[in-house]
Amino acid sequence: MGSWWLEALGWAGSAVLVWSLLQTQLRRLRVINLIGCVVLIVYNLANQVWPMVGLNIVLAAINITYLVRMSREKHDATAYEVLEVAGDDTYLRRVLRVHEADIRQFNPEFVHDPFAGDPCFLVLKGDETVGAVILRDAGSGTAQLLLDWVTPRYRDYSPGEFVFGPEGPFRRRGFSRVLTPAGMVDPYYERLGFRRDGNAFVL
């Protein structure tokens, strides 16, 4: 390999590492960081820079460890807790206010009425809030989703499957049908078994 190509490989690996640190989703960060580490392992092997080879091997191993752990937790119901709160709950209102721009990016028509009596849920991982779900009883066993939002860090995890699954709050409340809001941006519901119904999805 010529020296020009070798230098280009080194710069490319460094650029990938920097790019990985700009990611908001944890899994994507780990995958891109792992790719950068592999590229730099090859580069430093070719240049026989052994300390950097060792460093990037360790970093690659750390990334692989976390990716395996993330894969196991992705479908592990015990990793998440769904906590019901009142519509005027102070912490819920703070979550909606702090993340308003991100919420409106994916739920542009969402408006929260804290006194409407709509069931509200916070999705927690340990002591971290990773999502919020608000629904309305539309009658005939149908739950109309008003909000289904997940923080950017956890969008690769699909915690919604625990909200909509057999042990989730919808089943416990006796709902047999869930209808998503129309006009949601970049919906993910088909991965959870929903089917498209016009501009919305139904489970």
Short mmCIF file of C-alpha atoms in Angstrom, two decimals:
data_model
loop_
_atom_site.label_atom_id
_atom_site.label_comp_id
_atom_site.label_asym_id
_atom_site.label_seq_id
_atom_site.Cartn_x
_atom_site.Cartn_y
_atom_site.Cartn_z
CA MET A 1 0.00 0.00 0.00
CA GLY A 2 1.43 3.38 -1.02
CA SER A 3 2.08 6.01 1.62
CA TRP A 4 -0.61 8.32 0.13
CA TRP A 5 -3.28 5.68 0.54
CA LEU A 6 -2.03 4.84 3.99
CA GLU A 7 -2.30 8.46 5.14
CA ALA A 8 -5.76 8.72 3.58
CA LEU A 9 -6.79 5.61 5.52
CA GLY A 10 -5.55 7.13 8.76
CA TRP A 11 -7.39 10.41 8.18
CA ALA A 12 -10.54 8.51 7.21
CA GLY A 13 -10.43 6.47 10.40
CA SER A 14 -9.96 9.60 12.50
CA ALA A 15 -12.85 11.31 10.71
CA VAL A 16 -15.13 8.33 11.36
CA LEU A 17 -14.25 8.43 15.08
CA VAL A 18 -15.07 12.14 15.26
CA TRP A 19 -18.32 11.56 13.35
CA SER A 20 -19.32 8.82 15.78
CA LEU A 21 -19.12 11.26 18.70
CA LEU A 22 -21.70 13.50 16.99
CA GLN A 23 -24.37 10.77 17.01
CA THR A 24 -27.32 11.11 19.39
CA GLN A 25 -28.43 7.47 19.15
CA LEU A 26 -26.31 5.20 21.34
CA ARG A 27 -26.28 2.13 19.11
CA ARG A 28 -25.38 4.15 16.01
CA LEU A 29 -22.56 5.84 17.96
CA ARG A 30 -21.12 2.47 18.99
CA VAL A 31 -21.35 0.98 15.47
CA ILE A 32 -19.68 3.96 13.78
CA ASN A 33 -17.04 4.19 16.50
CA LEU A 34 -16.28 0.48 16.04
CA ILE A 35 -15.81 1.00 12.29
CA GLY A 36 -13.40 3.86 12.98
CA CYS A 37 -11.44 1.70 15.42
CA VAL A 38 -11.10 -1.12 12.88
CA VAL A 39 -9.86 1.30 10.22
CA LEU A 40 -7.29 2.74 12.63
CA ILE A 41 -6.17 -0.73 13.69
CA VAL A 42 -5.31 -1.47 10.05
CA TYR A 43 -3.61 1.90 9.64
CA ASN A 44 -1.48 1.57 12.77
CA LEU A 45 -0.61 -2.05 12.00
CA ALA A 46 0.70 -0.95 8.62
CA ASN A 47 2.75 1.78 10.30
CA GLN A 48 3.75 -0.50 13.20
CA VAL A 49 2.52 2.00 15.77
CA TRP A 50 1.88 -0.63 18.42
CA PRO A 51 0.54 1.56 21.26
CA MET A 52 -2.19 2.88 18.94
CA VAL A 53 -2.92 -0.64 17.73
CA GLY A 54 -3.43 -1.72 21.33
CA LEU A 55 -5.57 1.33 22.13
CA ASN A 56 -7.91 0.79 19.19
CA ILE A 57 -8.20 -2.95 19.89
CA VAL A 58 -9.31 -2.11 23.44
CA LEU A 59 -11.78 0.52 22.17
CA ALA A 60 -13.15 -1.92 19.59
CA ALA A 61 -13.63 -4.55 22.31
CA ILE A 62 -15.49 -2.02 24.48
CA ASN A 63 -17.77 -1.12 21.59
CA ILE A 64 -18.49 -4.77 20.83
CA THR A 65 -19.28 -5.43 24.51
CA TYR A 66 -21.77 -2.56 24.64
CA LEU A 67 -23.36 -3.54 21.31
CA VAL A 68 -23.92 -7.09 22.57
CA ARG A 69 -25.43 -5.72 25.78
CA MET A 70 -27.67 -3.36 23.81
CA SER A 71 -28.83 -6.22 21.60
CA ARG A 72 -29.81 -8.25 24.67
CA GLU A 73 -31.62 -5.33 26.33
CA LYS A 74 -33.49 -4.30 23.18
CA HIS A 75 -36.16 -6.95 23.74
CA ASP A 76 -35.76 -7.31 27.52
CA ALA A 77 -38.92 -6.10 29.25
CA THR A 78 -37.12 -6.02 32.61
CA ALA A 79 -34.83 -3.26 31.32
CA TYR A 80 -37.72 -0.77 31.17
CA GLU A 81 -40.52 0.39 33.43
CA VAL A 82 -43.73 2.05 32.29
CA LEU A 83 -44.94 4.47 34.96
CA GLU A 84 -48.43 5.98 34.83
CA VAL A 85 -48.62 9.65 35.87
CA ALA A 86 -51.35 12.27 35.98
CA GLY A 87 -51.76 14.61 33.04
CA ASP A 88 -50.84 17.60 35.19
CA ASP A 89 -47.84 15.83 36.74
CA THR A 90 -45.07 18.38 37.22
CA TYR A 91 -42.31 16.12 35.94
CA LEU A 92 -44.29 15.05 32.85
CA ARG A 93 -44.98 18.68 31.98
CA ARG A 94 -41.29 19.45 32.36
CA VAL A 95 -40.33 16.56 30.05
CA LEU A 96 -42.78 17.80 27.42
CA ARG A 97 -41.54 21.36 27.76
CA VAL A 98 -37.81 20.57 27.65
CA HIS A 99 -38.20 18.27 24.64
CA GLU A 100 -40.90 20.28 22.87
CA ALA A 101 -38.88 20.93 19.70
CA ASP A 102 -37.99 17.24 19.27
CA ILE A 103 -41.56 16.14 20.06
CA ARG A 104 -43.01 18.50 17.46
CA GLN A 105 -40.52 17.28 14.88
CA PHE A 106 -42.17 13.84 14.95
CA ASN A 107 -45.62 14.73 16.35
CA PRO A 108 -46.38 18.12 14.76
CA GLU A 109 -50.07 18.09 15.70
CA PHE A 110 -49.60 17.15 19.37
CA VAL A 111 -51.16 19.44 21.97
CA HIS A 112 -51.21 18.41 25.63
CA ASP A 113 -54.24 19.24 27.75
CA PRO A 114 -53.09 18.38 31.29
CA PHE A 115 -56.66 18.46 32.64
CA ALA A 116 -58.32 16.26 30.00
CA GLY A 117 -57.93 13.06 32.04
CA ASP A 118 -55.98 11.30 29.29
CA PRO A 119 -53.85 8.40 30.61
CA CYS A 120 -50.17 9.41 30.55
CA PHE A 121 -47.12 7.18 30.88
CA LEU A 122 -43.39 7.74 31.26
CA VAL A 123 -41.03 5.03 29.98
CA LEU A 124 -38.04 4.66 32.30
CA LYS A 125 -34.72 2.86 32.10
CA GLY A 126 -33.33 2.89 35.60
CA ASP A 127 -33.68 6.48 36.73
CA GLU A 128 -33.58 7.87 33.17
CA THR A 129 -36.75 8.90 31.32
CA VAL A 130 -36.53 7.52 27.78
CA GLY A 131 -40.03 8.21 26.47
CA ALA A 132 -43.56 9.45 27.02
CA VAL A 133 -46.91 8.05 25.86
CA ILE A 134 -50.27 9.80 26.11
CA LEU A 135 -53.52 8.21 24.93
CA ARG A 136 -57.24 8.86 24.85
CA ASP A 137 -60.05 6.34 25.23
CA ALA A 138 -61.87 6.49 21.88
CA GLY A 139 -64.50 3.94 22.95
CA SER A 140 -65.22 0.42 21.69
CA GLY A 141 -61.92 -0.82 23.13
CA THR A 142 -59.86 1.61 21.04
CA ALA A 143 -56.99 3.64 22.43
CA GLN A 144 -56.17 6.73 20.39
CA LEU A 145 -52.52 7.66 20.75
CA LEU A 146 -51.96 11.37 21.25
CA LEU A 147 -48.22 11.12 21.81
CA ASP A 148 -45.63 8.37 21.41
CA TRP A 149 -42.18 9.87 21.83
CA VAL A 150 -38.75 8.40 22.62
CA THR A 151 -35.56 10.32 23.38
CA PRO A 152 -33.00 10.35 20.56
CA ARG A 153 -30.57 8.20 22.60
CA TYR A 154 -33.02 5.29 22.75
CA ARG A 155 -34.66 5.33 19.32
CA ASP A 156 -32.58 2.33 18.27
CA TYR A 157 -34.02 0.34 21.19
CA SER A 158 -37.76 0.56 20.30
CA PRO A 159 -38.99 0.73 23.92
CA GLY A 160 -42.49 1.14 22.48
CA GLU A 161 -42.76 -2.63 22.13
CA PHE A 162 -43.03 -2.86 25.93
CA VAL A 163 -45.80 -0.24 26.01
CA PHE A 164 -47.85 -1.96 23.30
CA GLY A 165 -46.97 -5.55 24.22
CA PRO A 166 -49.01 -8.10 26.20
CA GLU A 167 -47.76 -6.78 29.56
CA GLY A 168 -48.12 -3.12 28.65
CA PRO A 169 -50.65 -0.60 29.98
CA PHE A 170 -52.92 -0.83 26.94
CA ARG A 171 -53.72 -4.50 27.54
CA ARG A 172 -54.04 -3.94 31.28
CA ARG A 173 -56.65 -1.25 30.66
CA GLY A 174 -58.66 -3.57 28.42
CA PHE A 175 -57.91 -1.96 25.07
CA SER A 176 -58.01 -4.32 22.11
CA ARG A 177 -57.10 -1.76 19.45
CA VAL A 178 -54.52 1.04 19.27
CA LEU A 179 -54.70 3.81 16.69
CA THR A 180 -51.75 6.14 16.11
CA PRO A 181 -52.06 9.87 15.35
CA ALA A 182 -52.32 10.82 11.70
CA GLY A 183 -49.42 12.75 10.26
CA MET A 184 -46.62 11.36 12.44
CA VAL A 185 -43.20 11.92 10.91
CA ASP A 186 -40.97 8.87 10.32
CA PRO A 187 -43.25 6.35 12.09
CA TYR A 188 -41.75 3.04 13.22
CA TYR A 189 -44.94 1.11 13.95
CA GLU A 190 -44.73 -1.52 11.23
CA ARG A 191 -41.75 -3.02 13.13
CA LEU A 192 -44.10 -3.57 16.10
CA GLY A 193 -46.85 -5.33 14.16
CA PHE A 194 -49.05 -2.31 13.33
CA ARG A 195 -50.68 -2.10 9.91
CA ARG A 196 -51.20 1.06 7.93
CA ASP A 197 -54.70 2.54 8.03
CA GLY A 198 -54.80 5.61 5.78
CA ASN A 199 -52.49 8.23 7.29
CA ALA A 200 -52.23 6.35 10.61
CA PHE A 201 -51.36 2.87 11.90
CA VAL A 202 -53.52 0.42 13.83
CA LEU A 203 -52.64 -2.49 16.11
#
